[in-house]
Short mmCIF file of C-alpha atoms in Angstrom, two decimals:
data_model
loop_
_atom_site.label_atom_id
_atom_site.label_comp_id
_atom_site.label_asym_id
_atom_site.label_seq_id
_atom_site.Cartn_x
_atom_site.Cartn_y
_atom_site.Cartn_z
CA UNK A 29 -2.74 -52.46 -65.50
CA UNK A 30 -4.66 -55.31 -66.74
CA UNK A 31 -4.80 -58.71 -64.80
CA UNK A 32 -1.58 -60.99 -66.17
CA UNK A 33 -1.71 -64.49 -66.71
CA UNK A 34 1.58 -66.55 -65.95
CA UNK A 35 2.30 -70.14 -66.67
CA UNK A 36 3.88 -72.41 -64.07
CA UNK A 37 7.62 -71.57 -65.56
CA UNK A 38 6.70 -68.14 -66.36
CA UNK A 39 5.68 -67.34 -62.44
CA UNK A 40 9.01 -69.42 -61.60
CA UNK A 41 11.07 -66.59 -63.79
CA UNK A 42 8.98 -63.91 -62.20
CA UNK A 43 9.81 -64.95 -58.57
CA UNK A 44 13.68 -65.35 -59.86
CA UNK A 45 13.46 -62.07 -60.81
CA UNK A 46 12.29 -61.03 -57.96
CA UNK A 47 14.96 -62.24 -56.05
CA UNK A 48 17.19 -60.27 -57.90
CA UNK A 49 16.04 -56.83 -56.81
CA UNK A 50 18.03 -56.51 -54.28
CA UNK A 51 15.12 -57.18 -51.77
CA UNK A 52 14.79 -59.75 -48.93
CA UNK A 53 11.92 -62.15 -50.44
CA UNK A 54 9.77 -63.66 -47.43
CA UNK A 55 7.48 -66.52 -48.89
CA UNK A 56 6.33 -69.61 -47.72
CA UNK A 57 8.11 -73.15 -47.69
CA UNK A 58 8.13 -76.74 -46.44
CA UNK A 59 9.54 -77.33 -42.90
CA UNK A 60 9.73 -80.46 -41.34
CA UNK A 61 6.28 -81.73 -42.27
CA UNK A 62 5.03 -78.21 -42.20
CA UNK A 63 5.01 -74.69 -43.72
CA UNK A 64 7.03 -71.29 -42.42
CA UNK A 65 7.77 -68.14 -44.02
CA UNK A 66 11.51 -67.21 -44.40
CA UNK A 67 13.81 -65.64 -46.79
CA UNK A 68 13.50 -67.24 -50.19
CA UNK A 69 16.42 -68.28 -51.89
CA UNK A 70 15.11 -70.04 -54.86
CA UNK A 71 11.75 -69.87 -57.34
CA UNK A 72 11.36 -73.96 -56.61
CA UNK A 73 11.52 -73.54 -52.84
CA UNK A 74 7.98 -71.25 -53.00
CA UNK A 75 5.13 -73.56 -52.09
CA UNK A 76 1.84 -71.69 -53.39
CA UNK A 77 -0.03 -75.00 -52.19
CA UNK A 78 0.68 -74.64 -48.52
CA UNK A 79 -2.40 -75.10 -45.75
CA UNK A 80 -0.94 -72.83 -43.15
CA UNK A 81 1.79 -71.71 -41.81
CA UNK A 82 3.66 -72.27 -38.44
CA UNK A 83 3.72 -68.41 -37.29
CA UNK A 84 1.73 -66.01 -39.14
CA UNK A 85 3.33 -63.79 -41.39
CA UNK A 86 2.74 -60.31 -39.13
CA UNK A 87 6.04 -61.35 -37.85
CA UNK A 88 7.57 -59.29 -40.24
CA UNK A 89 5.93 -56.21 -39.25
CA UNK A 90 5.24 -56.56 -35.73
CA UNK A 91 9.04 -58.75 -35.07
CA UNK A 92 9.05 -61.15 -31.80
CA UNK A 93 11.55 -58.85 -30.64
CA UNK A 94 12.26 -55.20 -31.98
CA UNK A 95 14.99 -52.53 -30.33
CA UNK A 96 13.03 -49.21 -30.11
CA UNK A 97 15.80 -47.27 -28.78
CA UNK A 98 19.55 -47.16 -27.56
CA UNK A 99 20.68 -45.15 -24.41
CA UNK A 100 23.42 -44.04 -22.20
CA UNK A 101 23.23 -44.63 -18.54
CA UNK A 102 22.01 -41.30 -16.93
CA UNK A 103 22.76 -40.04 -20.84
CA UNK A 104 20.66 -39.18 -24.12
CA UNK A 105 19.25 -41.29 -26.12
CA UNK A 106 18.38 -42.35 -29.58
CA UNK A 107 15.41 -44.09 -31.23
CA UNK A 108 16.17 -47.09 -33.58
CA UNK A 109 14.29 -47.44 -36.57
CA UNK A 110 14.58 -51.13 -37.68
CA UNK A 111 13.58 -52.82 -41.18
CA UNK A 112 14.11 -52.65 -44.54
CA UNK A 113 12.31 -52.88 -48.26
CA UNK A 114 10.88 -56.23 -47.87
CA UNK A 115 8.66 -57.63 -50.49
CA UNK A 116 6.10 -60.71 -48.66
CA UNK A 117 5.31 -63.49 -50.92
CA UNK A 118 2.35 -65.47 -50.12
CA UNK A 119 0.23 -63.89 -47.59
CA UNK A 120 -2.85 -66.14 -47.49
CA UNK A 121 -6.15 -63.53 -47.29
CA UNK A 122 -7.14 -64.20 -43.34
CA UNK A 123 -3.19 -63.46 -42.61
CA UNK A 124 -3.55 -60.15 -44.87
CA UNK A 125 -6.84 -59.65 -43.23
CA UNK A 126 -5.12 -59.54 -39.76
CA UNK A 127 -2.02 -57.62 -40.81
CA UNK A 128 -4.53 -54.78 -42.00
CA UNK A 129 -6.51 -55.03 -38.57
CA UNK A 130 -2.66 -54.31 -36.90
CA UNK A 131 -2.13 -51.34 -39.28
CA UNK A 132 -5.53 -49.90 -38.34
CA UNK A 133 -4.61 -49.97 -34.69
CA UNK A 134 -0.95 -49.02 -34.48
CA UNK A 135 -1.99 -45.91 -36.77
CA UNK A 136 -4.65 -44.60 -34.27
CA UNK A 137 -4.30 -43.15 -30.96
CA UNK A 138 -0.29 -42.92 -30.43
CA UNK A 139 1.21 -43.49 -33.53
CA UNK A 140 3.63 -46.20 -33.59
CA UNK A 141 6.01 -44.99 -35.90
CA UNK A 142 8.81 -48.10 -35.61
CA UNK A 143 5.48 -50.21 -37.03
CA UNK A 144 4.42 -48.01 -39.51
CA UNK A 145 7.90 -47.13 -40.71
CA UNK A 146 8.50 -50.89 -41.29
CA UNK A 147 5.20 -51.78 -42.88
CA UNK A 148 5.38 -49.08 -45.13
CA UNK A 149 8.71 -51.12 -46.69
CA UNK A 150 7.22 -54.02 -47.06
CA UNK A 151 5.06 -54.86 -50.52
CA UNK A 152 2.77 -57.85 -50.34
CA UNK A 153 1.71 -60.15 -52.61
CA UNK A 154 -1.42 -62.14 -51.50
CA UNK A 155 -2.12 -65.49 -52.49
CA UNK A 156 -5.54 -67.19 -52.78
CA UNK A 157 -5.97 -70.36 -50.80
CA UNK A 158 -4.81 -73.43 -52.56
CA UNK A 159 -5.16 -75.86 -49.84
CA UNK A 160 -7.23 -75.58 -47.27
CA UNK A 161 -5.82 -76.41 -43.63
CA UNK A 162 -7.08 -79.03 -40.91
CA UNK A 163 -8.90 -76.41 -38.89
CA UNK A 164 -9.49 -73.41 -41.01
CA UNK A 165 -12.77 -71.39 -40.63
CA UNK A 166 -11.64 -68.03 -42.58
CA UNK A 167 -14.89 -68.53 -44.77
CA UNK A 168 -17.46 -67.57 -40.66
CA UNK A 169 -15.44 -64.74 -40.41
CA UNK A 170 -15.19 -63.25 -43.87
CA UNK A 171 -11.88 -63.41 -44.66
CA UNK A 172 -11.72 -66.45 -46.95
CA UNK A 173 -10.92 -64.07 -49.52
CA UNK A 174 -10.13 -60.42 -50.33
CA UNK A 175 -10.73 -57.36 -52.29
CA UNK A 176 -8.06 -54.77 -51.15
CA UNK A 177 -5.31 -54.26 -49.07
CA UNK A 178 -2.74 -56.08 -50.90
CA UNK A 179 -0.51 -54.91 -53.73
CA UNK A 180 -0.88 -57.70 -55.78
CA UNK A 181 -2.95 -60.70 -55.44
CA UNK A 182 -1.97 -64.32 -56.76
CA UNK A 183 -4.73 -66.63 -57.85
CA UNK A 184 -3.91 -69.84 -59.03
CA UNK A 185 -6.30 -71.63 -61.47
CA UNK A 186 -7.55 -75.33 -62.14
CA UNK A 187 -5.14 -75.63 -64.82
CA UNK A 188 -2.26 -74.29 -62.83
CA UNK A 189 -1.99 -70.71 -64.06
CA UNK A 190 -1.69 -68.22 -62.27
CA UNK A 191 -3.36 -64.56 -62.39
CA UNK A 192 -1.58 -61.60 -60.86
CA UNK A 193 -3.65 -58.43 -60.07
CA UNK A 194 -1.49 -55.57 -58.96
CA UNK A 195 -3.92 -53.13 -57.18
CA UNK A 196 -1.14 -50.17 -55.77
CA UNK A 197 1.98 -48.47 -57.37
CA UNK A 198 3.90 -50.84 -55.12
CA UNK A 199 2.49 -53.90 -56.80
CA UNK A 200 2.78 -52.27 -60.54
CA UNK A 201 5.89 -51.71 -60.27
CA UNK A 202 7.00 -55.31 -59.41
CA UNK A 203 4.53 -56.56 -61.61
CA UNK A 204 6.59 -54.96 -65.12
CA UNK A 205 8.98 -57.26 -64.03
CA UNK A 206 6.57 -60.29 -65.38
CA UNK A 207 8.62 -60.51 -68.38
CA UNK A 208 6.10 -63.35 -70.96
CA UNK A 209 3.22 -63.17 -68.95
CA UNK A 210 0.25 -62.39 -71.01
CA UNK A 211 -3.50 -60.18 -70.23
CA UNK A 212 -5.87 -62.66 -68.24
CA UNK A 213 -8.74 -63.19 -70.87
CA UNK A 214 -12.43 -62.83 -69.47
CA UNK A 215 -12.51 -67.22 -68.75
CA UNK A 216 -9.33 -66.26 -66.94
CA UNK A 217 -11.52 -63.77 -64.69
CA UNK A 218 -14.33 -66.18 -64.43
CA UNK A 219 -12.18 -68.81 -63.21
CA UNK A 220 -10.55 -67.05 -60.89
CA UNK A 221 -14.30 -65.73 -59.60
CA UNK A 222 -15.02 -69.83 -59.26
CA UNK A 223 -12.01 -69.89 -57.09
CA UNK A 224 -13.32 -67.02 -54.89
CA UNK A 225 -16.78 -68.84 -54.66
CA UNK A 226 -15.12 -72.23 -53.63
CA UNK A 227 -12.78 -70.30 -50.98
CA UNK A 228 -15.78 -68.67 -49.77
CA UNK A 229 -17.90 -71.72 -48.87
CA UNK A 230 -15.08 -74.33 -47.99
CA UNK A 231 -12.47 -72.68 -45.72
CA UNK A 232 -14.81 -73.77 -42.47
CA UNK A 233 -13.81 -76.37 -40.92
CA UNK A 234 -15.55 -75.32 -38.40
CA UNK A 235 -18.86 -73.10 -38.47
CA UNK A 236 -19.85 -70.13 -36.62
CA UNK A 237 -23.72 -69.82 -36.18
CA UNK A 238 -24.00 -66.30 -36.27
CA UNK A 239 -22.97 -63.47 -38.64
CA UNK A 240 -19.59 -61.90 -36.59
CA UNK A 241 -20.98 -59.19 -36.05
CA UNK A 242 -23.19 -60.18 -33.69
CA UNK A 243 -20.23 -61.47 -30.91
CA UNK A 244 -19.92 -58.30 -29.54
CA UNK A 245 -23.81 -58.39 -28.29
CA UNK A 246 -23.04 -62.48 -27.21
CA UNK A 247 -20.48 -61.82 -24.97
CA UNK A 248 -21.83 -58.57 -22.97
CA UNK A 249 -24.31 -61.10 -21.84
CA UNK A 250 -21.99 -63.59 -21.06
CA UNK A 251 -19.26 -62.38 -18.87
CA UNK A 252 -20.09 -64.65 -15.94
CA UNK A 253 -20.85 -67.72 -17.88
CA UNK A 254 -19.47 -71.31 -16.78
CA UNK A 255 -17.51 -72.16 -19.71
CA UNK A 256 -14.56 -69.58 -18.86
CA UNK A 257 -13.84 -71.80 -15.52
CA UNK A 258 -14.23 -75.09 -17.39
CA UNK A 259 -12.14 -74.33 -20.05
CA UNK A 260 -10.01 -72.34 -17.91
CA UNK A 261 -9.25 -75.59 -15.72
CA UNK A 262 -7.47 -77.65 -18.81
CA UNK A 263 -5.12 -74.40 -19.63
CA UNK A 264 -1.68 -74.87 -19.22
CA UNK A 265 -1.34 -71.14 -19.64
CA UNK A 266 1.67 -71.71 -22.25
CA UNK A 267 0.31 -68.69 -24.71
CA UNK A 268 0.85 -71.04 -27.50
CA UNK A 269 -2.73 -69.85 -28.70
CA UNK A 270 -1.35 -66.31 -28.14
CA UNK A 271 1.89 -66.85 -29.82
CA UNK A 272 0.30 -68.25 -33.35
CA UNK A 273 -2.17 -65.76 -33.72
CA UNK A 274 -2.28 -63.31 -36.77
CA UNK A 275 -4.07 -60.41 -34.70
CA UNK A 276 -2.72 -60.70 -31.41
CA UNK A 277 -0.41 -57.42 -31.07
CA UNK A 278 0.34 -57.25 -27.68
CA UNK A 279 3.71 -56.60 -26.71
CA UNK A 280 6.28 -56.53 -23.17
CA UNK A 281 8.82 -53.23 -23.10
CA UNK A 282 12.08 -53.36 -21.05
CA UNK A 283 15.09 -51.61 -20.69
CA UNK A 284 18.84 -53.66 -20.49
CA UNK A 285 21.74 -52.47 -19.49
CA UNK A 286 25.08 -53.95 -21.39
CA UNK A 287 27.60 -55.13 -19.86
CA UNK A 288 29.80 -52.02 -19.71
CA UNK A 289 26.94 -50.34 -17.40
CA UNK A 290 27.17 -47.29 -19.40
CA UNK A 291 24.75 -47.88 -22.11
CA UNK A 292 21.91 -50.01 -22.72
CA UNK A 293 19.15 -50.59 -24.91
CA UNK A 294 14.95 -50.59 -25.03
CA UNK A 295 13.32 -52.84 -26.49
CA UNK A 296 10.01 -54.66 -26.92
CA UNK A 297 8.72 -58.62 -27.22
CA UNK A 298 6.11 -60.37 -27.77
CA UNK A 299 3.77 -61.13 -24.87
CA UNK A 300 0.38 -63.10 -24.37
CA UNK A 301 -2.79 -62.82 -21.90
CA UNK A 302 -2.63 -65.78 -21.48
CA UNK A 303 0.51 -66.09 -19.21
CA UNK A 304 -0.14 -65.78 -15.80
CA UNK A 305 2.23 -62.53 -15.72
CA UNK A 306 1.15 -60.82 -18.50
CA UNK A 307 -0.93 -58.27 -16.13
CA UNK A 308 1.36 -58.09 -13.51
CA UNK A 309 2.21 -54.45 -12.72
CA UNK A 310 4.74 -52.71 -10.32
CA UNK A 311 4.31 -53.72 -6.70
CA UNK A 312 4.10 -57.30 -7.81
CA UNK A 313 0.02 -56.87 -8.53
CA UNK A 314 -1.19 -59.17 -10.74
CA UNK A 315 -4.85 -57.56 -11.85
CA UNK A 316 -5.73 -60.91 -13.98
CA UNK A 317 -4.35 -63.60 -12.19
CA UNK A 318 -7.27 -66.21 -12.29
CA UNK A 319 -6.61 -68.83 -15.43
CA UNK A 320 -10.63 -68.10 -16.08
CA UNK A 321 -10.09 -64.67 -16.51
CA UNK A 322 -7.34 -64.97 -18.70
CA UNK A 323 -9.01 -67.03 -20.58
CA UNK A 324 -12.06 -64.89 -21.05
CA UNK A 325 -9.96 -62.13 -21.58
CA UNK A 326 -8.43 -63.64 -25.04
CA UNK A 327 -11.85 -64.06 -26.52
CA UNK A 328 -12.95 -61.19 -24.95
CA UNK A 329 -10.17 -58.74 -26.94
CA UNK A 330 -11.18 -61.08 -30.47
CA UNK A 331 -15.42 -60.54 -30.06
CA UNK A 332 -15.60 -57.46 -28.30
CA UNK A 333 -12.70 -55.36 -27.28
CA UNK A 334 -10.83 -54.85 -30.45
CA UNK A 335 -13.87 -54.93 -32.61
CA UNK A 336 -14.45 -51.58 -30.24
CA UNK A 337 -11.27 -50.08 -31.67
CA UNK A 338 -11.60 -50.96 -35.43
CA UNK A 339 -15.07 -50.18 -36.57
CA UNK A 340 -16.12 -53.53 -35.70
CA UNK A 341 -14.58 -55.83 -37.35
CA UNK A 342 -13.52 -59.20 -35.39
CA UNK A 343 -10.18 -59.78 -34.60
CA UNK A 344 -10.35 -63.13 -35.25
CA UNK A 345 -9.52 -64.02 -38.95
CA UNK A 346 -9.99 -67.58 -38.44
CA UNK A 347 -6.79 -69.39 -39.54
CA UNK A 348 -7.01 -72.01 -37.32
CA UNK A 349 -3.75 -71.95 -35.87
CA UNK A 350 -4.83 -71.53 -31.98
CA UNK A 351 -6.78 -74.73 -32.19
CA UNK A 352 -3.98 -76.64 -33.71
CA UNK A 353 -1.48 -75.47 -31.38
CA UNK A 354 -3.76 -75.60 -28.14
CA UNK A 355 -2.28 -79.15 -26.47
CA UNK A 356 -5.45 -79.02 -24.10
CA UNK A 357 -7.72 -78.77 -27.14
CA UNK A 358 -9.52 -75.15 -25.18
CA UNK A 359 -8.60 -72.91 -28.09
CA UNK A 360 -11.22 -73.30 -30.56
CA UNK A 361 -13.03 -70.23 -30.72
CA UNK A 362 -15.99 -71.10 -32.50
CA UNK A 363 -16.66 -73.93 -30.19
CA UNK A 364 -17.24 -71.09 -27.34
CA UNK A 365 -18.99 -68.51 -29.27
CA UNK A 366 -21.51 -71.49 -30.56
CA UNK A 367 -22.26 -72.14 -26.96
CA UNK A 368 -22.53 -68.83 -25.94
CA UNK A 369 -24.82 -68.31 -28.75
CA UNK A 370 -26.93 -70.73 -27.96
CA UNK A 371 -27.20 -70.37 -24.36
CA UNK A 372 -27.76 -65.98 -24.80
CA UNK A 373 -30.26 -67.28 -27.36
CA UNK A 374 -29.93 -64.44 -29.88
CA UNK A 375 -28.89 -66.44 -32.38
#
């Protein structure tokens, strides 16, 4: 299907009739001074022009907390298999970017079928960057925009259309519900290009001085370097930089028992590395205990460890949201890669 071309009131009716598919609608909207994705009640709630958002949208497949199973005491048990058809309005590229970094790694190895089950619901509908937030720097780490992984992708033009490309079945199928909207000429496709170009070069508020790939080789030669202790020594060790990322995945299991004592439930939570219990094992052993090595550890798994797992690709998608949540100003990842770069010299 050929690229459509709504108007402003045209999209509006398209997002009403999404609403009406019976669907949970996720988009993005204003929230005290700021932007969150929720469930969408109206067309004139959606804000296409939001910077960022509070949480990243991976929420809705990987959930802050998610039952995995139900059990009797000393009984069987059964798995749970939460979620539901879900379409995800809005998904700014660096957000998709991270959600398809999560899919890669929850597919390989052990297959985590409560992720996969859910994400295969869920249809998403990208959405070129409007505004560009206080501390975004998508454009060093290649995400600023995108080609694939989406099943449609929303571009809004100068003139306030917008273009819809639906790339999968998923996306075709919503898209016949467009209703007026009309093929996007060839100026239509060379504006939205301009908008690509202009993503490209101005989501970078701040400015990594080497190509991403080349982290990985920074930080094997910088394990013991000085800035993980002096960064380490303003860290409150909330996780708030943890807690707002798109790609961090990692997650807490335990096991309650209800209050009858005869059943009880499994489930699993959201957890950070950089909580000073996060690596705290049986026996009370805490294997990362030192706020340096915590903090090491976090841009460790974003340059170098997960990059391992995925083919190289950085797991950090450079939304911004760590350094705007960091109270101690210590997040910013590009200000410690810079001066690793500069002190390994390879740059």
């Amino acid at each position: 299907m050929s690229v459509l071309k709504f108007t402003p009131k045209q999209f509006d009716d398209f997002v009403s009739t999404l609403l009406k598919t019976g669907r949970p609608v996720m988009a993005p909207q204003a929230k005290n001074g700021r932007f969150a994705f929720g469930p969408l009640a109206s067309a004139a709630d959606l804000r296409l022009d939001y910077d960022v958002t509070i949480l990243p949208p991976k929420k809705y497949v990987l959930p802050q907390v998610e039952t995995l199973l139900e059990f009797e005491v000393c009984g069987p048990c059964r798995s749970v298999q939460e979620g539901e058809p879900m379409i995800l309005l809005g998904v700014h590229p660096y957000d998709l970017a991270a959600i398809l970094q999560m899919d890669e790694l929850f597919r390989q190895g052990q297959y985590d079928k409560h992720y996969m089950d859910r994400r295969c619901q869920i249809t998403i509908i990208a959405l070129d960057v409007v505004t560009p937030s206080a501390n975004v720097f998508a454009s060093s780490m290649g995400t600023a925009t995108v080609t694939s992984g989406y099943d449609i992708l929303l571009t809004v033009l100068k003139d306030g259309s917008i273009l819809a490309d639906a790339a999968t079945a998923k996306g075709q199928e919503l898209i016949r519900l467009a209703g007026s909207a009309v093929p996007a000429s060839e100026a239509d496709l060379l504006a939205r290009k301009a908008v690509w170009e202009h993503n490209n070069a101005v989501l970078n508020k701040h400015i990594l001085l080497c190509k991403p790939s080349l982290l990985p080789k920074v930080l094997e030669q910088s394990y013991n370097h000085p800035v993980w202790e002096e960064k380490a020594r303003l860290c409150y060790s909330c996780g708030s930089c943890n807690q707002v990322c798109p790609t961090c995945y990692c997650f807490d299991v335990q096991d309650r028992v209800n209050w009858d004592l005869k059943t009880g439930y499994r489930f699993r939570a959201w957890d950070g590395c950089l909580l000073e219990n996060f690596a705290t094992v049986a026996g009370n052993h805490n294997f990362r205990k030192d706020r340096a090595a915590r903090y090491r550890h976090r841009l460790y798994r974003k340059g170098k460890y997960v990059p391992e797992k995925i083919g190289g690709q950085i797991a950090c998608v450079g939304c911004g949201r760590c350094i705007s949540a960091c109270t101690a100003k210590i997040a910013n990842p590009v200000e410690v890669y810079n001066r690793l770069l500069q002190d390994t010299k390879l740059g």
